[in-house]
Every structure is written in structure tokens, then in C-alpha cells.
Short mmCIF file of C-alpha atoms in Angstrom, two decimals:
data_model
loop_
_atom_site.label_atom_id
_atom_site.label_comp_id
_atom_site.label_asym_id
_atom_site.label_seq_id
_atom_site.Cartn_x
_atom_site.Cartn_y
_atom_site.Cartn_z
CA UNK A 133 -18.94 -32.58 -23.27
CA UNK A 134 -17.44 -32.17 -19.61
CA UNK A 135 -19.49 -29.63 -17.55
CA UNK A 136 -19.90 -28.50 -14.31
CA UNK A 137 -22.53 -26.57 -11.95
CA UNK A 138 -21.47 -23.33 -10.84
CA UNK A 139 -23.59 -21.83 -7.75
CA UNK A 140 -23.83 -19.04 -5.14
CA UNK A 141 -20.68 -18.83 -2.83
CA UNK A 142 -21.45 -16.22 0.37
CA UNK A 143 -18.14 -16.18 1.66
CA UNK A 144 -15.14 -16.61 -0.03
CA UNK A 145 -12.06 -15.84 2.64
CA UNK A 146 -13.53 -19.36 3.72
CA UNK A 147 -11.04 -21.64 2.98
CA UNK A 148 -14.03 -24.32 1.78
CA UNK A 149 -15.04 -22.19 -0.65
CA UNK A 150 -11.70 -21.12 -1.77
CA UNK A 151 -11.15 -24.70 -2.73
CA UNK A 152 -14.72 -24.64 -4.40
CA UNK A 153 -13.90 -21.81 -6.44
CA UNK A 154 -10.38 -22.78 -7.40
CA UNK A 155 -11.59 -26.35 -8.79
CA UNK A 156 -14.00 -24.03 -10.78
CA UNK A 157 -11.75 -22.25 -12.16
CA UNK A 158 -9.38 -25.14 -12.83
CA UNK A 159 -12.45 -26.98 -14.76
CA UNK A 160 -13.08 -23.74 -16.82
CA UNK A 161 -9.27 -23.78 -17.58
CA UNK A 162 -10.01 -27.09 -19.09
CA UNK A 163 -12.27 -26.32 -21.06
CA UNK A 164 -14.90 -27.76 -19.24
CA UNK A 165 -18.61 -26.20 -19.55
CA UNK A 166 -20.63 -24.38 -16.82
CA UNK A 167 -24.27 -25.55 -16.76
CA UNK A 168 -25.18 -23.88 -14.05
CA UNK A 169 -26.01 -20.37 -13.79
CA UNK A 170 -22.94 -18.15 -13.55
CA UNK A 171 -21.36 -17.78 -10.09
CA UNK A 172 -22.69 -15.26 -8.01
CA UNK A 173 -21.42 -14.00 -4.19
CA UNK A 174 -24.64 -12.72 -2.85
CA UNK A 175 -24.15 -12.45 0.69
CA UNK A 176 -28.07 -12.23 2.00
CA UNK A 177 -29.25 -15.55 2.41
CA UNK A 178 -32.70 -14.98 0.34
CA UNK A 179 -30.66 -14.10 -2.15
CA UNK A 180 -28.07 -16.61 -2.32
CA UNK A 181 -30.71 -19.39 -1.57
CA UNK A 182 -32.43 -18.22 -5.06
CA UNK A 183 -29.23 -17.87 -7.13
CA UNK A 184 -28.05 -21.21 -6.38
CA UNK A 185 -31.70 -23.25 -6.68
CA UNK A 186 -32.00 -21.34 -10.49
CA UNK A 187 -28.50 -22.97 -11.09
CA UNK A 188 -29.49 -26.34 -10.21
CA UNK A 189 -32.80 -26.23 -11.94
CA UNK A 190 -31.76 -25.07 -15.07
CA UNK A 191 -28.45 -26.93 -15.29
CA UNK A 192 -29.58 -30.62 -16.19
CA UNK A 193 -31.32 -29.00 -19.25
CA UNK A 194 -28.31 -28.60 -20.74
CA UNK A 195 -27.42 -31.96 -20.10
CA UNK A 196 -27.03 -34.63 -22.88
CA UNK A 197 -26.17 -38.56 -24.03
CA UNK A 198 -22.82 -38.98 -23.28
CA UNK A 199 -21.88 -35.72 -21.34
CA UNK A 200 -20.30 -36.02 -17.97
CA UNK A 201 -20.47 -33.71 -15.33
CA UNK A 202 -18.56 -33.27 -12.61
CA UNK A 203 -20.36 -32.20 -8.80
CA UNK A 204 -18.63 -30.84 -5.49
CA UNK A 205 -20.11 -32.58 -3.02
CA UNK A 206 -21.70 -32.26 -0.59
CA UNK A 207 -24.49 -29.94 -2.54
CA UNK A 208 -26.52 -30.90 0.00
CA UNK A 209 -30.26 -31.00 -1.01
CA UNK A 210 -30.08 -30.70 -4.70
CA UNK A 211 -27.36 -33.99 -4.88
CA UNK A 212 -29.85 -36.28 -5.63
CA UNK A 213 -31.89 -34.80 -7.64
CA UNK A 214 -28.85 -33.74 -9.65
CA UNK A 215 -27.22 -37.54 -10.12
CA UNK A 216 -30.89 -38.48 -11.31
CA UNK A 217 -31.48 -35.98 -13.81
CA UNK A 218 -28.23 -36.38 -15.12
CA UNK A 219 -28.60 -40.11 -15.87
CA UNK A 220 -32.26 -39.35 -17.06
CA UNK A 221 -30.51 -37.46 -19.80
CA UNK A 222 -27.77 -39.60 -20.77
CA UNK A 223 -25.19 -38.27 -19.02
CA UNK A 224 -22.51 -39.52 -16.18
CA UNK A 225 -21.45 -37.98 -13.08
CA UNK A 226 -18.10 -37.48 -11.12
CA UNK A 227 -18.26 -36.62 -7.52
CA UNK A 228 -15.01 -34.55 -5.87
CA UNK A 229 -15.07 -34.97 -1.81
CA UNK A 230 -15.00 -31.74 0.22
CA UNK A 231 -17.04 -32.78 3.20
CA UNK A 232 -18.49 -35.89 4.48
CA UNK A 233 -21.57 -35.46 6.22
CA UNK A 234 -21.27 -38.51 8.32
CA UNK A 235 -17.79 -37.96 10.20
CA UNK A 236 -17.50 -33.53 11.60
CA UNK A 237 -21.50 -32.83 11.53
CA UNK A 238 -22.80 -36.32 12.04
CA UNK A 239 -25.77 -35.20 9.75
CA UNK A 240 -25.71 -38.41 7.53
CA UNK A 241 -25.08 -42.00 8.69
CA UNK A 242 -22.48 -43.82 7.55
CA UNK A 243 -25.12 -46.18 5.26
CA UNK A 244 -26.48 -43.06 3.97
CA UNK A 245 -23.43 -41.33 2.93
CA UNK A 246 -22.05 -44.15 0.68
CA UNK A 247 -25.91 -44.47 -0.53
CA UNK A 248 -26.04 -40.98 -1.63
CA UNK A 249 -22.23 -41.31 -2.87
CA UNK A 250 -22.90 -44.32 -5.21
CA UNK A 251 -25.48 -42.44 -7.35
CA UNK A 252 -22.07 -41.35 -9.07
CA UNK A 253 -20.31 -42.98 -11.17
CA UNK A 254 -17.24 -42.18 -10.42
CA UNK A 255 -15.83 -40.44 -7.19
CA UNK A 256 -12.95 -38.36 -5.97
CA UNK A 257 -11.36 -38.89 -2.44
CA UNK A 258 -9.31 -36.65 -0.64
CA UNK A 259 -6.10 -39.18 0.26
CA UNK A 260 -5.87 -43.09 -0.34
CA UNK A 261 -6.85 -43.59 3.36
CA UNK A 262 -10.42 -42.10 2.63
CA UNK A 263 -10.64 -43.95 -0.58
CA UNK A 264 -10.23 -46.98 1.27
CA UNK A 265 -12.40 -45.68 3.78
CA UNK A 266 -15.39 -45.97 1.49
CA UNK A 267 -14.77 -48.74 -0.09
CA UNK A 268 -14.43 -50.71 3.23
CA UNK A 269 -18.39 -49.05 3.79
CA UNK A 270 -19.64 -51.06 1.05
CA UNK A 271 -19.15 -48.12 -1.93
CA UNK A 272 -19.09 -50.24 -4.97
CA UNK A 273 -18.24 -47.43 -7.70
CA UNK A 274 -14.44 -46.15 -8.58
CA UNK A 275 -12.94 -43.91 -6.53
CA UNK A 276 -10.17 -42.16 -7.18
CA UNK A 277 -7.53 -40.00 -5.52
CA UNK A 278 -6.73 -35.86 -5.44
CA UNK A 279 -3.69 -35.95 -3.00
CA UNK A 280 -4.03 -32.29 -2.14
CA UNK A 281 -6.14 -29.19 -3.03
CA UNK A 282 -4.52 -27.03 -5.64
CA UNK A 283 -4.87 -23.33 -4.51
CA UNK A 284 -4.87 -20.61 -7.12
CA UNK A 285 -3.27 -17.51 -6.21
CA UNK A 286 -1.55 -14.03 -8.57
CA UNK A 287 0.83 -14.01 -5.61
CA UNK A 288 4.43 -15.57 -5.19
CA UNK A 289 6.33 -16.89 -1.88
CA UNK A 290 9.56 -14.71 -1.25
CA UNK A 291 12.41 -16.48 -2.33
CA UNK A 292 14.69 -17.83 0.83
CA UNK A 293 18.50 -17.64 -0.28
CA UNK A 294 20.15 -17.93 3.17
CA UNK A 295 19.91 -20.31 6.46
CA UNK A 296 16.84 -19.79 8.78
CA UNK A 297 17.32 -18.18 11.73
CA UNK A 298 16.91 -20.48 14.93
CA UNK A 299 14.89 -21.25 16.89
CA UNK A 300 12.47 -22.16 13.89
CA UNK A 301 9.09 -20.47 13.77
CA UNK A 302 6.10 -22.90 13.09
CA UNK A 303 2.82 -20.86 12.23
CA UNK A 304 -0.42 -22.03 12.63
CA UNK A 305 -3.22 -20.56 10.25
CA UNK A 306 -7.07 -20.76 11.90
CA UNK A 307 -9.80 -21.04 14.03
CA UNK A 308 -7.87 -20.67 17.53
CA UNK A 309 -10.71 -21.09 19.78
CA UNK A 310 -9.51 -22.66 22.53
CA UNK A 311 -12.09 -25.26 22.89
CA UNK A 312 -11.97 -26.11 19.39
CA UNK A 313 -8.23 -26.44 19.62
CA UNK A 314 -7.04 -26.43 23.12
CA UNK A 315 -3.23 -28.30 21.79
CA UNK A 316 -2.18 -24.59 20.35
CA UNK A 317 -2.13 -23.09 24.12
CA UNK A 318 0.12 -25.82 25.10
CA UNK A 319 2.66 -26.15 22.55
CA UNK A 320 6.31 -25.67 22.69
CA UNK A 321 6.77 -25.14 26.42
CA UNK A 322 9.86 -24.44 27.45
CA UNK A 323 11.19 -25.30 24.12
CA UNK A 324 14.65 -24.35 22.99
CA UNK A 325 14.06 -25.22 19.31
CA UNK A 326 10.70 -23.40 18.27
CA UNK A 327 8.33 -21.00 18.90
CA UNK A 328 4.70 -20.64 17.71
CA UNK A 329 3.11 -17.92 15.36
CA UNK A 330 -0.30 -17.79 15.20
CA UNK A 331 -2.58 -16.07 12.38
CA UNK A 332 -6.64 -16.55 12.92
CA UNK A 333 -9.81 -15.04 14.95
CA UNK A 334 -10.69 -16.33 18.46
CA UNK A 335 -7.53 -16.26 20.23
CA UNK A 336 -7.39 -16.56 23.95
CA UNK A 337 -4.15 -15.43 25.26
CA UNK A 338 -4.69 -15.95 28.83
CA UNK A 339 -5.05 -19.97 28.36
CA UNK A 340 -1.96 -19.84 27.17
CA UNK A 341 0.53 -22.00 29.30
CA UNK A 342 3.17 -20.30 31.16
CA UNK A 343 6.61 -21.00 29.07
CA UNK A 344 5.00 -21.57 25.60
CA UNK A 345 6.24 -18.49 23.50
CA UNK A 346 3.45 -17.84 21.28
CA UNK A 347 3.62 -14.56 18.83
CA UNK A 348 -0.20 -13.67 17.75
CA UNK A 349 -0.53 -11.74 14.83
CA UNK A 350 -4.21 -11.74 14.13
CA UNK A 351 -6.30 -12.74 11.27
CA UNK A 352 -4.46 -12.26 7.56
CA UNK A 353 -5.82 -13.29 4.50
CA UNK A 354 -3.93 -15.95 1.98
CA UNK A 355 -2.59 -13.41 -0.72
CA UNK A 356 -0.92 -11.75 2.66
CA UNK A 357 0.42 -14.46 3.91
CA UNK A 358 2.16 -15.99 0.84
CA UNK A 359 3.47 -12.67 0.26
CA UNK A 360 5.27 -13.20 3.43
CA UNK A 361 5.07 -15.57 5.46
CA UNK A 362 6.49 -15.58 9.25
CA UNK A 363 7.07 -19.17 9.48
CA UNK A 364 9.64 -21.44 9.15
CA UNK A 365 6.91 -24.39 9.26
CA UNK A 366 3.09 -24.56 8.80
CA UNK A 367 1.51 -26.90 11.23
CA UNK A 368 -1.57 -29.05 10.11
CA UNK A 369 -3.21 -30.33 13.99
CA UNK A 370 -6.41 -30.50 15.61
CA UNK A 371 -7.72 -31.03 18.85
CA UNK A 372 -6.94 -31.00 22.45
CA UNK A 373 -4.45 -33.15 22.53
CA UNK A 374 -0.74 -33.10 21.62
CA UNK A 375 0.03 -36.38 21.36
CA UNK A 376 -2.19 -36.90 17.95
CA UNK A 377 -5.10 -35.15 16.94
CA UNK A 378 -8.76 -36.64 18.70
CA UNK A 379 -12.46 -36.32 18.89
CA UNK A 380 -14.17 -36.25 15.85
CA UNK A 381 -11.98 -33.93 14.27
CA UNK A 382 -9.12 -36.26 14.90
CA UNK A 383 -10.81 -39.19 13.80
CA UNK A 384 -11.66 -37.11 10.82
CA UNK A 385 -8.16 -35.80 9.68
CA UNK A 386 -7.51 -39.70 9.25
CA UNK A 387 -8.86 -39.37 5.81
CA UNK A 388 -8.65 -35.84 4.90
CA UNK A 389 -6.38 -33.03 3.11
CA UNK A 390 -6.73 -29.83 4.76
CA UNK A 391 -6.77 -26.89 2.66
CA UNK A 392 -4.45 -25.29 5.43
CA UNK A 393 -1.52 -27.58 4.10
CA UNK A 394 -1.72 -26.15 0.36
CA UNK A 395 -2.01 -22.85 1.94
CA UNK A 396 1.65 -23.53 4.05
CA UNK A 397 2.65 -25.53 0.59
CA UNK A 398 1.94 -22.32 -1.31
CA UNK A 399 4.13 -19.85 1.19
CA UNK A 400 6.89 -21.85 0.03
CA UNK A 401 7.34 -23.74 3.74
CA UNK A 402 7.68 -27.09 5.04
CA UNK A 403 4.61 -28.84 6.99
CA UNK A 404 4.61 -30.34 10.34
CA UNK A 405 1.45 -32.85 10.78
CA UNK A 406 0.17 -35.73 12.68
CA UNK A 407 1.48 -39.04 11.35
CA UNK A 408 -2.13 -40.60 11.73
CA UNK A 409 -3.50 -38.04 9.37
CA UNK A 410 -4.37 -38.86 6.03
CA UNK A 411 -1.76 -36.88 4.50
CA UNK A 412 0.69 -38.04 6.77
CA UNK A 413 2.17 -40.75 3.62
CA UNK A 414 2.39 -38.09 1.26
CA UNK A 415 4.56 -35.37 3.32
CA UNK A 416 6.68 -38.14 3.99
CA UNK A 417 6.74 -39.78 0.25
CA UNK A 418 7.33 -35.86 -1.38
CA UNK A 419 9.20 -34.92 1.70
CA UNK A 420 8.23 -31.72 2.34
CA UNK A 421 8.02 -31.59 6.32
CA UNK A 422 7.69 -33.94 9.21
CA UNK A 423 5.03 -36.25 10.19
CA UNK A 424 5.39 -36.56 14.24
CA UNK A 425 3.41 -38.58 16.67
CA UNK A 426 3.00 -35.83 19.31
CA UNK A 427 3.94 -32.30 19.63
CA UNK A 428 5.95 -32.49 22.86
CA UNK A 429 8.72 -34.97 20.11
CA UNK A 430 9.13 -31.93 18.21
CA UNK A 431 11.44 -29.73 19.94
CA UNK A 432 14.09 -32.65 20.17
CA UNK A 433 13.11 -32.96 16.18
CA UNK A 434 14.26 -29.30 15.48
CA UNK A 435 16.80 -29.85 17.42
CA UNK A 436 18.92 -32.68 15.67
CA UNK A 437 17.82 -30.92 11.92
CA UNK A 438 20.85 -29.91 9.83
CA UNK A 439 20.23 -26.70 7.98
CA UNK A 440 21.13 -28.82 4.63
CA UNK A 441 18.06 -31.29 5.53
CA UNK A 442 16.01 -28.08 6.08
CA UNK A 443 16.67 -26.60 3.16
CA UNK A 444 16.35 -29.82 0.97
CA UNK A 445 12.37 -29.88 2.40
CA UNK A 446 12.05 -26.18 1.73
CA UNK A 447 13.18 -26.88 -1.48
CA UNK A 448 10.73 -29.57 -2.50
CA UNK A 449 7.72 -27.95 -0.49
CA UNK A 450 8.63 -24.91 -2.70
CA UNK A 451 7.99 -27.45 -5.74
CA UNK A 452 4.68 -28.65 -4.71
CA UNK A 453 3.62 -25.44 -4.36
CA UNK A 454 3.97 -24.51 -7.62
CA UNK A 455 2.21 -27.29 -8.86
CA UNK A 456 -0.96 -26.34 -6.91
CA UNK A 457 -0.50 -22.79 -8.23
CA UNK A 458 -0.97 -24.34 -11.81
CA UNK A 459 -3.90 -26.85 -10.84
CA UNK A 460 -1.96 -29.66 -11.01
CA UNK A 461 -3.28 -32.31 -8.58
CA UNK A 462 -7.30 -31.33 -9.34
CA UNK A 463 -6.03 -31.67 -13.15
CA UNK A 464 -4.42 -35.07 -13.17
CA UNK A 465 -8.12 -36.42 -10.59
CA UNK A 466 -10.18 -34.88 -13.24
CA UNK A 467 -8.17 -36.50 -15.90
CA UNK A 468 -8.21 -39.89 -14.47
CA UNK A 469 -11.78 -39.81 -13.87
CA UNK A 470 -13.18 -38.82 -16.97
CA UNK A 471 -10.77 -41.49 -18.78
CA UNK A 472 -12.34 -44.07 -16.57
CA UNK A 473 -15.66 -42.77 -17.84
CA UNK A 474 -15.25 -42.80 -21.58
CA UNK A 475 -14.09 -39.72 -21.76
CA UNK A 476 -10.89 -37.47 -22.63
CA UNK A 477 -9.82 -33.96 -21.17
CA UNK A 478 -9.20 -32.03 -25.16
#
């Protein structure tokens, strides 16, 4: 039997446990079993607290020889416990990478992180650079690859028939604090090609740098925003910096996919991202947007585009994002990993 262990999830808008959810929901698709108790979105933290510790007791119960169960990590205390049990009763266990502990919050160190990893037997990565990542940390077990979070939406991108208009707009979907991502007050100044639209909480208009022509239109939820989009591009950056994302969240989107990108993906538009970032080799290999090396290259980028060369990355972002409507990429991990296991996907 495949299984999983459904929990509490407090706030859903979130886009970590929109991605939670969605896998979920993917695994139920196929035919997978829920172990757990069912899922619950108690907001009081008493509450929620309770609802998921009854879900992780109860779960390995229905554990047995052979079975293989598949964890979102991190699950922070109850990992352990839960890789344990499951062996105790026979049973294997795939691990699917939101978070690591030891890179944004520094909670874990590296040593313990791979530790706590290896009591899986089998483990999902985000890209190929993270998969390497751990393996060059001394993680001994298989790891495989997801390539990008599928996201699960009712709702449809608007169909684009004609040219875009010019200048392009490239949206930005967020946290906009500024010092959590000073680079978004200093983009596109005095830039012929672009402008910026930005969707989120925290914006700080007056940081914004005289000549960059920025078009806030506060926070919107995902269904919203596929619905109809105002952007030409969706930008994937971090930071302070526009010359490549840094700190620890730069030295973090290295090895991760941001659930942002699926987001753009699904409203149909091309991405624009840092070509250190972990996802950099797949927009270019599927190419559906630009990987650039700093943001002040991009207006020059915009400029030289032909409207056919646009169109042609619409085209194939509009692609991808069907496939993550349908669970594609969380799919094909799941079904690699269980094959490597013993198992088959029915």
C-alpha cells in the first residue's frame, strides 16, 4: 500500500501550504492512502497543535510489511519518530523536500539535516543542484528529483491571441518588505523596455527609487491572479541585490523551486530568474523565460526580443502550466520513487 499522513494546515493562502495541500491531493488522486487523521484547518494554535499530534500518533498503526509511505518534510518534531515507527512495522519511507532547516532558519546543522534526512529511504529534492547538494554532505540514500511544484487550481489563464503591448510588464508576487527584498525598489530605473507590477503585503512606496515605474496593486490571491494576470513576465528574485540574489536567501535559491514560479507558470506567462538559481537550467532547457545575471541586463534584454521569440516562450510556459494543473511533475517524483522502492503507482 502507498500512504501518506495528512495533518492540521492553519493557513492555507500560504504558498507552503498550498504546495502541502496540492501534493495531498495529488497522492489521493493516486490512489494513495491517508493514515493520518483527516486534514483539518483549525486556526487556534491549541487546536491545531492537537489535530496534528492525533494524526501522527495514530498513523503508524495503520502501517504494515511492505507499505511505503510518503512524508513532507520538514514535520518537524514528529520526523523521527515517524521514519522509526514506520520501519518498526515493516514499512519504507519517501521524503519530498519543502524546507531545509539548515540553509533560511539555520535551526539544524548541516550534519544534522542529512542525519535526520537519511532515516528515509528514499528522498525527493527540489532541482538537481539540491540533489547534488546532499549528496556532496555525505547523504548516502537515493534522491531523486521534482523539477517544479505542481499547483492545483479550478481556474484557467486568459488566452493571449495578439502581440503584447510594450514596454513589457514583469509582476512580482510577495512579501515586499523592503528589508527582506530591498532589489524590488530599485528595479527598472529609467528603463525604456519594462515596468514593474507588484502584488503582495508590506510595500513601501517611498523607498522606491526615483525613475523606477512601479504599479502596486496590493495583495491578490492565486485563483485572482490566474484569472488575470497583469504581467507580461513573473519574476522569481530575492534579496538586496540586483546583480544575483544574496544572503542566505540567495545562497538558498541555489537549490530551490519557488512555488512563486508555478504560480507565474500557471497565469500562462514567461519567468524571469537569476541564472545562479536552482531552476535557472530548467527555464532555460523548457524555455519558458530568461535566466539573467543581474537585473540592470534586463532592459537591454527586452529590448532586442522579437515578438515571435516572445510568443514562442509564452507558448511553452503556457504548456508547463498545464502540466502542473494536472500534477504532473509531483506524479512522475512519486512514481520514480516508489519504483526504486519495490513498489508500483496502480
Amino acid at each position: 500500500m502507498n500512504c501518506y499522513l495528512s495533518r492540521n494546515y492553519r493557513n492555507t493562502a500560504y504558498a507552503g501550504t498550498k504546495a502541502k495541500t496540492d501534493i495531498e491531493q495529488i497522492m489521493q488522486n493516486l490512489g494513495f492512502k491517508n493514515i493520518g487523521r483527516s486534514q483539518t484547518r483549525y486556526k487556534g494554535v491549541v487546536t491545531a497543535f492537537f489535530a496534528t499530534l492525533a494524526s501522527m500518533a495514530t498513523a503508524p498503526l495503520h502501517l504494515n510489511k511492505g507499505d511505503i509511505l510518503v512524508l513532507q518534510y520538514p514535520l518537524k518534531k514528529y520526523f523521527k519518530a515517524e521514519c522509526r515507527l514506520a520501519h518498526m512495522r515493516g514499512a519504507k519511507v519517501v521524503v519530498l523536500i519543502h524546507d531545509l532547516g539548515s540553509f533560511r532558519r539555520k535551526k539544524l546543522t548541516i550534519k544534522e539535516e542529512i542525519d535526520k534526512l537519511s532515516l528515509a529511504d528514499y528522498i525527493i529534492a527540489h532541482s538537481e543542484s539540491m540533489r547534488d547538494w546532499l549528496t556532496e554532505h555525505g547523504c548516502k540514500i537515493p534522491v531523486g528529483v521534482l523539477g517544479m511544484f505542481d499547483f492545483l487550481s479550478a481556474t484557467t489563464a486568459p488566452k493571449m491571441h495578439n502581440a503584447p503591448q510594450t514596454p513589457y510588464k514583469v509582476m512580482y508576487v510577495g512579501g515586499l518588505d523592503y528589508g527582506y527584498n530591498a532589489a524590488l525598489y530599485q528595479m527598472g530605473q529609467n528603463a525604456a523596455n519594462w515596468s514593474t507590477v507588484l502584488y503582495g503585503s508590506g510595500f513601501e512606496p517611498k523607498k522606491v527609487l526615483p525613475g523606477c515605474n512601479v504599479d502596486y496593486r496590493g495583495y491578490i490571491n492565486s485563483d485572482d491572479l490566474i484569472a488575470s494576470p497583469e504581467g507580461d513576465f513573473g519574476l522569481v528574485w530575492y534579496g538586496s541585490s540586483k546583480s544575483g540574489c544574496e544572503g542566505i536567501i540567495g545562497d538558498y535559491i541555489r537549490y530551490i523551486a519557488p512555488h512563486k514560479t508555478s504560480l507565474y507558470l500557471r497565469c500562462e506567462v514567461p519567468v524571469i530568474v537569476w541564472n545562479g538559481s536552482g531552476i535557472a537550467d530548467f527555464v532555460k532547457r523548457e524555455g519558458i523565460g530568461l535566466a539573467i545575471d543581474s537585473l540592470d541586463n534586463l532592459d537591454a534584454i527586452l529590448g532586442a526580443m522579437t515578438v515571435d521569440e516572445y510568443m514562442e516562450m509564452k507558448r511553452k510556459a503556457a504548456a508547463i502550466g498545464r502540466k502542473l494543473s494536472e500534477g504532473s511533475y509531483t506524479t512522475a517524483a512519486l512514481t520514480t520513487a516508489i519504483k526504486t522502492l519495490g513498489g508500483e503507482i496502480k
